[in-house]
Coordinates of C-alpha atoms in Angstrom, one line a residue:
Chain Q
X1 CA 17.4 65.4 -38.4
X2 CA 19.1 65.3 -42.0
X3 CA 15.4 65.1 -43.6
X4 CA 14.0 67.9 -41.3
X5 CA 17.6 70.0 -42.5
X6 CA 16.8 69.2 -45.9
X7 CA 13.4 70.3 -46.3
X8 CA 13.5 73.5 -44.5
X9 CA 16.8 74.0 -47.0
X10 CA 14.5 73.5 -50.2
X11 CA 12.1 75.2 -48.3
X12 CA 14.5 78.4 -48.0
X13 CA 15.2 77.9 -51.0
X14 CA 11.8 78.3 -52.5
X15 CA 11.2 81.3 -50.4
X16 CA 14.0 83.2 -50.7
X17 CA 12.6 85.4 -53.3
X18 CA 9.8 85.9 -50.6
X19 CA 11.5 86.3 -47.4
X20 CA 14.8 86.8 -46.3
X21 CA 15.7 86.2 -42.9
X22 CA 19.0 86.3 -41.3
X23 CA 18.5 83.2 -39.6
X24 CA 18.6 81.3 -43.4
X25 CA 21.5 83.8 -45.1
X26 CA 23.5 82.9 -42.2
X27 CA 22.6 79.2 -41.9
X28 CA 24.9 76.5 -41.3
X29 CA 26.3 74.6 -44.1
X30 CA 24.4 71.5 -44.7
X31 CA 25.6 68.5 -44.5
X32 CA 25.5 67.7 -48.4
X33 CA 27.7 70.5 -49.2
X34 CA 29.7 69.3 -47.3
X35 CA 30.6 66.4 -49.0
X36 CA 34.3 65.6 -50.3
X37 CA 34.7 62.0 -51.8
X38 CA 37.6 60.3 -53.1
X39 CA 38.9 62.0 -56.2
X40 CA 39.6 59.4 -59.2
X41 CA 43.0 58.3 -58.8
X42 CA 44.7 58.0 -62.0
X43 CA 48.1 56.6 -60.3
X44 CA 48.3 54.2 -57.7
X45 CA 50.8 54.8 -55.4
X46 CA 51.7 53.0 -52.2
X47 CA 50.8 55.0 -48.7
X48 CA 51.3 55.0 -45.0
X49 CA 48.7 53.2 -43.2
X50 CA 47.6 55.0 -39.9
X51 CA 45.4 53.8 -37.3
X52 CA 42.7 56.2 -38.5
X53 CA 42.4 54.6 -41.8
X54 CA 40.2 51.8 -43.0
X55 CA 42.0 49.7 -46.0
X56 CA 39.0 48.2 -48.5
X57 CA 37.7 45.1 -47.5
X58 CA 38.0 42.1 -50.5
X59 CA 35.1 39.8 -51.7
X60 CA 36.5 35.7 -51.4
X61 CA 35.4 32.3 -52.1
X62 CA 35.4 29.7 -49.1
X63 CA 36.6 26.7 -50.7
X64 CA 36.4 24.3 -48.0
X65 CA 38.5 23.3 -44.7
X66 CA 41.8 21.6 -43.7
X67 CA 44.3 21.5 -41.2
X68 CA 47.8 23.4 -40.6
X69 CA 50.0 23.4 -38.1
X70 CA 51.9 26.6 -36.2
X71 CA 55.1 26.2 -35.6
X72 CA 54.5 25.7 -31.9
X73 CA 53.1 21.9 -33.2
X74 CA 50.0 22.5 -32.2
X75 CA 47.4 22.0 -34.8
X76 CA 45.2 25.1 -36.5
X77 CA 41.7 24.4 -38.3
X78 CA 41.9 26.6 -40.7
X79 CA 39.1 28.1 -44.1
X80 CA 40.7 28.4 -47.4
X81 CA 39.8 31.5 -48.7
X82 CA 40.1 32.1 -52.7
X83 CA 40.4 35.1 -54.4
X84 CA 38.7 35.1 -57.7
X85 CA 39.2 38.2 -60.1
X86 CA 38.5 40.9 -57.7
X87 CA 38.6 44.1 -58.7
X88 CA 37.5 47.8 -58.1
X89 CA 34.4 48.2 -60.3
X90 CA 33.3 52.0 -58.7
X91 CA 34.3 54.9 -56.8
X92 CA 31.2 56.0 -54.5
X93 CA 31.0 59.3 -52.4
X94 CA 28.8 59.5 -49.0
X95 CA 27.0 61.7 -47.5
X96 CA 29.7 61.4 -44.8
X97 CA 32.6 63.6 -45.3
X98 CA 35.6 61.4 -44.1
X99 CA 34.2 58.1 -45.7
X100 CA 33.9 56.6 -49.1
X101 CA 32.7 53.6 -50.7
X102 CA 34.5 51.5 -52.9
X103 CA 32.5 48.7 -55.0
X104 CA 34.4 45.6 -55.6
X105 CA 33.4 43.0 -57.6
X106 CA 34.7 39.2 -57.4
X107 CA 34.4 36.2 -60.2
X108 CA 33.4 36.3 -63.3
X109 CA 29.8 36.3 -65.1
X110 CA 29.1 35.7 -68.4
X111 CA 27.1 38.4 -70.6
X112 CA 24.2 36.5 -71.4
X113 CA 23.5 36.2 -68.1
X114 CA 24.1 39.4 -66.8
X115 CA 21.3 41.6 -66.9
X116 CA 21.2 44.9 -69.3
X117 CA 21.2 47.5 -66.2
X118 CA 24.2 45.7 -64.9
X119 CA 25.9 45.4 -68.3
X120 CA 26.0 49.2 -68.6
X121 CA 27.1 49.7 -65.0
X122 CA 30.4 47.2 -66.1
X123 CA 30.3 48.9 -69.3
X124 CA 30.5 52.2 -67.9
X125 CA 33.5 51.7 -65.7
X126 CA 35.3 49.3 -68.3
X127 CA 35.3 46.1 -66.4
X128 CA 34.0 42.8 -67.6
X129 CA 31.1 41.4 -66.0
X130 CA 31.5 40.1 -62.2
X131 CA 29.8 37.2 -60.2
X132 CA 29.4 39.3 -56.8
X133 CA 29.3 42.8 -56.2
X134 CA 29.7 44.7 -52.3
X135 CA 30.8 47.6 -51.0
X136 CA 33.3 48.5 -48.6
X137 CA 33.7 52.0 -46.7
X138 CA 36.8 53.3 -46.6
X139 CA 38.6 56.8 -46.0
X140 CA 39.5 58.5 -48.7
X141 CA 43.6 58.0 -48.3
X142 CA 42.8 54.1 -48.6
X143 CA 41.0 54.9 -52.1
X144 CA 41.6 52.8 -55.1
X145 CA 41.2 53.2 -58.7
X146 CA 38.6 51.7 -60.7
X147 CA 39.8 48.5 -62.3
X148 CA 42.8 47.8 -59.7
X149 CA 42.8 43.8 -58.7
X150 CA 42.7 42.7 -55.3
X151 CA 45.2 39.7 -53.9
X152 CA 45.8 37.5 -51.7
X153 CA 48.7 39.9 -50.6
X154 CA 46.5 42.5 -49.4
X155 CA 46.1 40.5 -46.2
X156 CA 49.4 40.4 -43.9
X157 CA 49.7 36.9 -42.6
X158 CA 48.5 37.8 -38.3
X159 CA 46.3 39.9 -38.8
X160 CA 43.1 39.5 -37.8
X161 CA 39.7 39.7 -40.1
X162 CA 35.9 39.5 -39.9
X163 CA 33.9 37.7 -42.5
X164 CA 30.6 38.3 -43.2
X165 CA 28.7 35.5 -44.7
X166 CA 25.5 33.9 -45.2
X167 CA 24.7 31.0 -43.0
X168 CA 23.7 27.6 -43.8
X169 CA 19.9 27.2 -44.1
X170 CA 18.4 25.2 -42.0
X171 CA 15.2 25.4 -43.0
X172 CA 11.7 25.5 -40.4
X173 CA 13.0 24.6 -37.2
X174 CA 11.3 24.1 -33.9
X175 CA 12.4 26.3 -30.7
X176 CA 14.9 24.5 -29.0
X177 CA 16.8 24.4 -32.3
X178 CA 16.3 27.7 -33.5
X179 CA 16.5 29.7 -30.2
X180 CA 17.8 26.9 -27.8
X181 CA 14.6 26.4 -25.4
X182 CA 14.6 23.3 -22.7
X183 CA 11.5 22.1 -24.1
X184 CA 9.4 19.8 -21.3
X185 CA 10.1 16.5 -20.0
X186 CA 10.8 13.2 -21.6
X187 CA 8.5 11.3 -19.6
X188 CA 7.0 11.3 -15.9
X189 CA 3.2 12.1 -17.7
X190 CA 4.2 14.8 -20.3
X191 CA 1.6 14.8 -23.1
X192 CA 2.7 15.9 -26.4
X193 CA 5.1 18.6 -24.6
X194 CA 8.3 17.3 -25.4
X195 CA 9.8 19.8 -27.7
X196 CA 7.1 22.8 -27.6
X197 CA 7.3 26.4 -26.9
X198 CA 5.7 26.9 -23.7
X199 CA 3.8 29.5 -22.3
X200 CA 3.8 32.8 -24.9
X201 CA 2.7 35.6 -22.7
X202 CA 1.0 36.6 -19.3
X203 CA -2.9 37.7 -18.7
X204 CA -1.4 40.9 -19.0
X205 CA -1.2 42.3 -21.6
X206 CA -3.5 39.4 -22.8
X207 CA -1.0 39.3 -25.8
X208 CA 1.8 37.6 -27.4
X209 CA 4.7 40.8 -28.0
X210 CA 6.2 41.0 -31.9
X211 CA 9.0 39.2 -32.0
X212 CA 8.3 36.3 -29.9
X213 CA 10.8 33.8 -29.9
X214 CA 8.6 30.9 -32.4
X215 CA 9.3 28.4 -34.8
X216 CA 10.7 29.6 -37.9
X217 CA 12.9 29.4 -41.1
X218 CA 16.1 29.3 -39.5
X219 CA 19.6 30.2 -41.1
X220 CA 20.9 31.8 -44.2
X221 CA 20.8 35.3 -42.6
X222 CA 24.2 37.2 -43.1
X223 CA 26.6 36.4 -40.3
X224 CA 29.9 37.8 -39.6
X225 CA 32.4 35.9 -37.6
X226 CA 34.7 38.8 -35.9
X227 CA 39.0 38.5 -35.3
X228 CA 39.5 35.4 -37.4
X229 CA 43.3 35.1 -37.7
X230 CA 44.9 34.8 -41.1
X231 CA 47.4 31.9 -40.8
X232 CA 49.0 32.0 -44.3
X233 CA 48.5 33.6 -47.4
X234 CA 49.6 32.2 -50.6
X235 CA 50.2 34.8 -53.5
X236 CA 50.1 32.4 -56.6
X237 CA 47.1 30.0 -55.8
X238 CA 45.4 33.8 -54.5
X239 CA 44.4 32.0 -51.2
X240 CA 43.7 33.3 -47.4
X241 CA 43.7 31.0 -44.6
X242 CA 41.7 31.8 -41.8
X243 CA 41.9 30.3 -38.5
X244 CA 38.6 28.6 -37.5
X245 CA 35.2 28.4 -40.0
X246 CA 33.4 30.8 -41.6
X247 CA 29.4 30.7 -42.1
X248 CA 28.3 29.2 -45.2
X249 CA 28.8 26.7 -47.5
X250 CA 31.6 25.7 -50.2
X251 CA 31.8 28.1 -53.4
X252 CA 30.2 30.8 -51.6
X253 CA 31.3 34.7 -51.8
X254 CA 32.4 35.8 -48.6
X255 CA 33.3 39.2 -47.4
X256 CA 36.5 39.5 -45.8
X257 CA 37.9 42.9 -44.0
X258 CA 40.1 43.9 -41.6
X259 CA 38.9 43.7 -37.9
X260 CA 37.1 46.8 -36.7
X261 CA 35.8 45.7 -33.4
X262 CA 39.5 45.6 -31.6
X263 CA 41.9 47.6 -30.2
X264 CA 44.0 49.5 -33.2
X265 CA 47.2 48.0 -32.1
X266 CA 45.9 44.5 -32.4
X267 CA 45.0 44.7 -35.6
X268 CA 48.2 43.8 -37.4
X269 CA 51.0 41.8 -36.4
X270 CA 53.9 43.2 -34.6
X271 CA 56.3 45.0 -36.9
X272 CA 54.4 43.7 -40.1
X273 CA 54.6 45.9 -43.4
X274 CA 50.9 47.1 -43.9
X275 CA 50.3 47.1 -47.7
X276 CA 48.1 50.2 -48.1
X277 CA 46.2 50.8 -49.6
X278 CA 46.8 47.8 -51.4
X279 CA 49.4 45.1 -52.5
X280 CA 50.6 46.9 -55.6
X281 CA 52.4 44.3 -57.9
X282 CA 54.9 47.2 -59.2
X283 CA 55.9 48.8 -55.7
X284 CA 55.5 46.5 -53.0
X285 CA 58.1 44.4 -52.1
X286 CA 58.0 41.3 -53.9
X287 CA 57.3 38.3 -51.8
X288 CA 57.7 34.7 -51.8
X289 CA 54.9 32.3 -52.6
X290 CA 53.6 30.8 -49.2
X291 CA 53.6 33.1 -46.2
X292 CA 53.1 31.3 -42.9
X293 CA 51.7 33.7 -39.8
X294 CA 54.0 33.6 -36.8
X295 CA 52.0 32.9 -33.7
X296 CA 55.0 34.0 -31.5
X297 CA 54.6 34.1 -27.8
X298 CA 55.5 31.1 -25.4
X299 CA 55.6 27.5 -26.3
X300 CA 52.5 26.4 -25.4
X301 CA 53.5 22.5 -25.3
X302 CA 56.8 23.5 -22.4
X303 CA 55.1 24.0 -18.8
X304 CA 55.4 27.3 -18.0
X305 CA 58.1 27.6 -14.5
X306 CA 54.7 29.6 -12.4
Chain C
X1 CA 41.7 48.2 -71.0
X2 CA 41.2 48.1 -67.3
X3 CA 40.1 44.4 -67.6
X4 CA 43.7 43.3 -68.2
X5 CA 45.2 44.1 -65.0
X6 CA 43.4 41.1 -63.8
X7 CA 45.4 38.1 -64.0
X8 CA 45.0 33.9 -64.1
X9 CA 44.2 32.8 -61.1
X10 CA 46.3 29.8 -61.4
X11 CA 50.0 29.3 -62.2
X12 CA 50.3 32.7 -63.9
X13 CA 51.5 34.5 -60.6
X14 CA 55.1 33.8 -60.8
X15 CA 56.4 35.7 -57.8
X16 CA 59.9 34.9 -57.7
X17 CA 62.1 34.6 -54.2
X18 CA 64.8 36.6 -55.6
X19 CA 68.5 35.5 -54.7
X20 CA 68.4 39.8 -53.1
X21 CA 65.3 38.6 -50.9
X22 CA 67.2 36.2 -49.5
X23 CA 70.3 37.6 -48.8
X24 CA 68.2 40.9 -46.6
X25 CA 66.5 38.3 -44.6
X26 CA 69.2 35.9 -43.4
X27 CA 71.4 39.4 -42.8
X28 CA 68.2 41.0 -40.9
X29 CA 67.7 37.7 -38.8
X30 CA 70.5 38.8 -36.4
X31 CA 68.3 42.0 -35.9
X32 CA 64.6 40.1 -35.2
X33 CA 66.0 39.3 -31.1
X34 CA 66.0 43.0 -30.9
X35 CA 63.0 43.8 -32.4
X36 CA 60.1 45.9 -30.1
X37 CA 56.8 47.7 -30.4
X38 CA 56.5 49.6 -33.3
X39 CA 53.6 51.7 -34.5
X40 CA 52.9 50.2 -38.4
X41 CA 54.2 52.2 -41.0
X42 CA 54.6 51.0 -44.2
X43 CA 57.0 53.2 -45.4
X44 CA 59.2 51.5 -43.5
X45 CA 61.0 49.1 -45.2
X46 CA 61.7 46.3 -42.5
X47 CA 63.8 43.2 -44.0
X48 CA 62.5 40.8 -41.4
X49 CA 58.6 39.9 -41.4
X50 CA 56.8 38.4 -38.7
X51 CA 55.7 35.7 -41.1
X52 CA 57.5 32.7 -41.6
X53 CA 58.4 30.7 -44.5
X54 CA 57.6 27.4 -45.5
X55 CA 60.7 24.8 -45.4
X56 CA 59.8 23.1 -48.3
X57 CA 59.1 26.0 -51.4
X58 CA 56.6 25.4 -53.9
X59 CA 57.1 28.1 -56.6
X60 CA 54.1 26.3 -58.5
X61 CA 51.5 24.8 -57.1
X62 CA 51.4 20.6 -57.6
X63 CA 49.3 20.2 -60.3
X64 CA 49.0 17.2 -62.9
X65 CA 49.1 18.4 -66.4
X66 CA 45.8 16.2 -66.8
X67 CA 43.9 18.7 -64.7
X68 CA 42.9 21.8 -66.3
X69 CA 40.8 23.6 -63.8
X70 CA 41.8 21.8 -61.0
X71 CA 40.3 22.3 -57.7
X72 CA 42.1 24.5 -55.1
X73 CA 41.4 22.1 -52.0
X74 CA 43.1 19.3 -54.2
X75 CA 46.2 21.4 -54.3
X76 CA 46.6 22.5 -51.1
X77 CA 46.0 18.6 -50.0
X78 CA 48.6 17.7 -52.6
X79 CA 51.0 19.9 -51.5
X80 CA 50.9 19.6 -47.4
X81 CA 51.2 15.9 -48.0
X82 CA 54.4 16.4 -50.2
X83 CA 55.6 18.7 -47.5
X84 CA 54.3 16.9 -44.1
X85 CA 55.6 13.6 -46.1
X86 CA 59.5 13.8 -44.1
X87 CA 60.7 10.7 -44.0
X88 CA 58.4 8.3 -46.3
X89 CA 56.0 7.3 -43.6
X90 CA 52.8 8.3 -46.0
X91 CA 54.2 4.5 -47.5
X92 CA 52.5 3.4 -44.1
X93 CA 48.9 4.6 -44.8
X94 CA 49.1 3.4 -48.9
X95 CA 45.5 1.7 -49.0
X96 CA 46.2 -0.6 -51.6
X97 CA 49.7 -1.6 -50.8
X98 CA 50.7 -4.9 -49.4
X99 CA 49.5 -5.7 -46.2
X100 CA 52.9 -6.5 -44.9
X101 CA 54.5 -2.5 -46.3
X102 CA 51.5 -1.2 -44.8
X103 CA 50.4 -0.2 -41.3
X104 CA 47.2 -2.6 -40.4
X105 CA 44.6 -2.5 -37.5
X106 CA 46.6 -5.3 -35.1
X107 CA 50.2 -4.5 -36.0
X108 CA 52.3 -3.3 -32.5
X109 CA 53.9 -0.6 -33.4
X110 CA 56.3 1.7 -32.1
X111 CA 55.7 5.9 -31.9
X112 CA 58.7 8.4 -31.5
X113 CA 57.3 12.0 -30.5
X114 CA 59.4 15.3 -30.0
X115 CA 57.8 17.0 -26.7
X116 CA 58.3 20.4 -27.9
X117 CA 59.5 22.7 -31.1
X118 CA 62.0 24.3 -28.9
X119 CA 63.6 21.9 -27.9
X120 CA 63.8 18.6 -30.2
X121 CA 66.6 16.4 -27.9
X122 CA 63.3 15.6 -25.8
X123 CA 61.2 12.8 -26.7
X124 CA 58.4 10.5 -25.5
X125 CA 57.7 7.3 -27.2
X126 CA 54.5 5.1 -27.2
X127 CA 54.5 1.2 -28.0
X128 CA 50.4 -0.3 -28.6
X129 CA 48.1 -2.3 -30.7
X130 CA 46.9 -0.3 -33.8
X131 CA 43.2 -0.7 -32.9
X132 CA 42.3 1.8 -35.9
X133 CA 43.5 4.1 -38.2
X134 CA 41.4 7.4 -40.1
X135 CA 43.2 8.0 -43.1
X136 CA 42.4 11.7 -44.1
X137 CA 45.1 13.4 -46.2
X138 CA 47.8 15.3 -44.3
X139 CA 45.1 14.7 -41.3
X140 CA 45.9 10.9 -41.0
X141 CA 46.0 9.6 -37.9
X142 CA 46.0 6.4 -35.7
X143 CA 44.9 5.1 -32.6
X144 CA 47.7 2.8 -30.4
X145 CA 46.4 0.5 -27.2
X146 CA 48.6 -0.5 -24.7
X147 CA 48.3 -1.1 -20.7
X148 CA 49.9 0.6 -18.9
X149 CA 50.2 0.2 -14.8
X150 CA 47.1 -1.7 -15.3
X151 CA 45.4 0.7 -16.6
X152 CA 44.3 0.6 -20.9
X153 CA 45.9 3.7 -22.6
X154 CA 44.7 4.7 -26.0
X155 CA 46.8 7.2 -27.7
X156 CA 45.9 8.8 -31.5
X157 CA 48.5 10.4 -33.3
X158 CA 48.4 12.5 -35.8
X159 CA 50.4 10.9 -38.3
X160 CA 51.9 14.1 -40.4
X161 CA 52.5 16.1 -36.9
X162 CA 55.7 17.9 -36.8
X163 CA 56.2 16.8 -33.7
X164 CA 56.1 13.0 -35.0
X165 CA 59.8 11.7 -34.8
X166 CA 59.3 8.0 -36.6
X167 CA 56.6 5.6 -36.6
X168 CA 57.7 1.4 -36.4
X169 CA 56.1 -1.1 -36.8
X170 CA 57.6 -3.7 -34.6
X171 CA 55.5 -6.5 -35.1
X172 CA 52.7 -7.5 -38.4
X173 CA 49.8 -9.0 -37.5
X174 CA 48.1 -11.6 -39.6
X175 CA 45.9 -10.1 -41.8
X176 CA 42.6 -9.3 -39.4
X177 CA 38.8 -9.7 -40.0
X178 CA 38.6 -6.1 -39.5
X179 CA 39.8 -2.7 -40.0
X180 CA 38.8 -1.7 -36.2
X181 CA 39.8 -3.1 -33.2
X182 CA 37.0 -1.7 -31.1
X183 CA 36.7 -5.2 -29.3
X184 CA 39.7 -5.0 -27.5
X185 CA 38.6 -2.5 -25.4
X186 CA 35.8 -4.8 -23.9
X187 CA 38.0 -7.9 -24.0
X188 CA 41.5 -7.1 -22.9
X189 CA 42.5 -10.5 -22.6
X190 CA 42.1 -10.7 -26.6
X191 CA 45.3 -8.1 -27.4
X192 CA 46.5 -11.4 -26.7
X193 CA 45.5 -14.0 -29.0
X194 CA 46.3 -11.4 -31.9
X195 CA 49.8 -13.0 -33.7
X196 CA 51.9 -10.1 -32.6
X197 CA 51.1 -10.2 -29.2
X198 CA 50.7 -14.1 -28.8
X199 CA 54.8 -14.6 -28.7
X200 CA 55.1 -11.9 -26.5
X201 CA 52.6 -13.2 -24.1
X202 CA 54.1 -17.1 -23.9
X203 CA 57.4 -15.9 -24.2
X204 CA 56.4 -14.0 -20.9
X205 CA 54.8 -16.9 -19.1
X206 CA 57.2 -19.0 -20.1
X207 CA 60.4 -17.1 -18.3
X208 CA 58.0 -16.6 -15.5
X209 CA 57.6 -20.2 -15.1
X210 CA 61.3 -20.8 -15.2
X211 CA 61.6 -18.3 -12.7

């Protein structure tokens, strides 16, 4: 639809000396005049988050797992979550017109190594050369400027996150690995059958569909795990502590944002000060080192009186 | 140039609980019973967060000034030892210590638990042969064997558990061949011949003789 839009709008354009119809004078705007993007934002002030807006997510390392317990007793697996240097490299505008993109970048790179299109790009916005670069969409209220660092504190301890990832490789796996097929039988006069595929199709069509379910390099596709609790949050060492794993191995970047695929209300703890659109060393509230998530709710070791 | 804002990652963060800090939340604690649904807004300042501190405060993280780029995990280890540490018990799981300060696979030993957080006057405790023990950082734990009502009971404890009260050894066993007592579990009758039991067992049969 946008293509077709766009063409007949060069089109008009073109013949407009030609013709001049009312149907093309009085036209719609299209959809890229339409577009507003976030402004550059010289100050950096702290806002009111509302249930329409969508804070930037932050790029993290996963530094391994450990153990923590709630204050119920009961014991919490949890990801340790580092944030390394992360900051706002660029400002991008969409074709959408209540949604921008911010570019974050996370660790650092050395120049050598970077290569000369990406040097200018840092060069350009005055930022030194990062490991990892994504981008997050946001509305334009949550927009940040270029150069502002991302904490630890930008996650409120309950809340919950998704984290997108790559997953381990596994390498070429067989079928009941890779998509979890029975397989045949062990024994009872099964010939070379234990772990195969199977049938692959019926004499009709007389062929095997794309996409059949086959043997195959398996893992290190992005995965994101979806309303991961953040149990604590520790200002100096720049940590998040999720609840549960996260795909990948040690050292890796990991996205980390706020949930999207919940209820509004769900999203942040009861009562909890969102910092938006950031944690801004100056004007949030200052807070202690070590911020422990309250689980709340009953005690889950006292039988209930039903 | 924009490149300053971004900080050390370590030990350069010195975020201070100010002595004002503390005073809003103990005076805002009275207020937190009372507190309901609200719709987030983070212009408004609320004193009392639905986080919760940890008792023991590390401003700085533990690390040793040999260490100059020293691994997060370490740390975090470090530290929830040092905090989960209450009463001296990691003394107990000390590798190279003496056999007879340490807690070895045969000693009987004696396990104090809190049933619940809420309500710490409620305990259970647990008396067994240490048939093994997984020492793992703050993750430590141990596995006790006892019968009980004829029946074999294993328990594993989490040995830095906030609900752990106090762990006793009651009785040392002689050095063993082994660091897991796996056997007993095929062989009941051998608790007994281990030193710690073996008193326990004639002293038994002997007052049951009498009798």
């Amino acid at each position: 639809m946008l293509y077709c839009r766009t063409y007949i709008g060069r089109l008009a354009g073109t013949l407009r000396s030609q013709f001049s119809t009312s149907a093309i004078t009085t036209r719609a705007k299209l959809p890229q005049e339409k577009i507003r993007y976030a402004p550059e934002v010289s100050e950096l002030k702290l806002g009111a988050y509302t249930p329409k807006s969508q804070r930037t997510g932050v790029i993290a390392r996963k530094k391994g797992m450990c153990g923590m317990w709630d204050e119920w007793g009961v014991r919490v697996p949890v990801t340790v979550l580092q944030l390394e240097n992360v900051q706002v490299v660029s400002i991008l505008k969409t074709s959408h017109p209540d949604l921008a993109r911010l570019q974050i970048g996370c660790g650092t790179r050395k120049d050598k190594n970077t290569t000369k299109p990406l040097l200018g790009h840092f060069k350009a916005h005055g930022i030194e050369p990062k490991a990892k670069l994504f981008e997050f969409p946001i509305t334009p209220d949550a927009a940040l400027p270029v150069g502002t660092e991302l904490t630890a504190a930008h996650f409120v301890p309950g809340q919950l996150v998704d984290v997108t990832a790559p997953s381990l490789g596994k390498g070429f796996q067989g079928v009941m690995k890779r998509w979890g097929f029975s397989g045949g039988r062990a024994s009872h006069g099964n010939s070379l059958a234990h772990r195969t595929l199977g049938s692959t199709g019926n004499i009709n069509p007389g062929r095997v569909y794309p996409g059949k379910k086959m043997p195959g390099r398996m893992g290190g596709k992005s995965v994101t795990v979806i309303r991961l609790p953040v149990m604590k949050v520790d200002t100096v060492l720049n940590c998040v502590w999720v609840k549960g794993s996260v795909p990948g191995y040690d050292d890796q970047f990991v996205k980390v944002r706020d949930s999207i695929k919940l209820v509004k209300h769900r999203l942040f703890p009861e009562g909890a000060s969102v910092p938006f659109p950031t944690f801004i060393p100056g004007q949030s509230p200052a807070l202690p080192r070590e911020l422990i998530a309250r689980v709340g709710g009953q005690d889950p070791l006292v039988p209930s009186s039903d | 140039p924009r490149n300053m804002l971004c900080g050390n990652t370590l030990g350069q963060r010195l975020t201070s609980l100010g002595a004002a800090f503390q005073h809003r939340l103990t005076a805002a604690r009275a207020i937190a019973g009372t507190a309901s649904r609200q719709i987030h807004q983070s212009t408004f300042v609320r004193d009392v967060q639905p986080y919760i501190l940890p008792k023991i405060q590390f401003d700085q993280p533990l690390v040793k000034p040999e260490e100059k780029r020293p691994n997060v995990m370490k740390i975090i280890e470090r530290e929830s030892l040092a905090r989960a540490d209450v009463d001296g018990r990691s003394k107990l799981f000390v590798r190279r210590a003496h056999f007879k300060n340490r807690l070895c696979a045969g000693d009987v030993v004696f396990v104090e638990t809190f049933n619940s957080m809420s309500d710490t006057s409620a305990t259970s405790s647990f008396t067994g042969v240490c048939i093994a023990i997984y020492r793992r950082g703050v993750d430590t734990s141990f596995i006790l064997r006892n019968m009980v009502l004829n029946v074999g009971v294993e328990v594993r404890f989490m040995a830095y558990s906030p609900l752990m009260k106090r762990i006793e050894i009651i009785q040392k066993a002689k050095k063993s061949k082994r660091a897991k007592l796996f056997y007993l579990r095929e062989n009941p009758g051998r608790t007994f011949q281990l030193k710690a039991l073996k008193k326990m067992a004639k002293s038994a049969a002997s007052t049951a003789t009498k009798k």
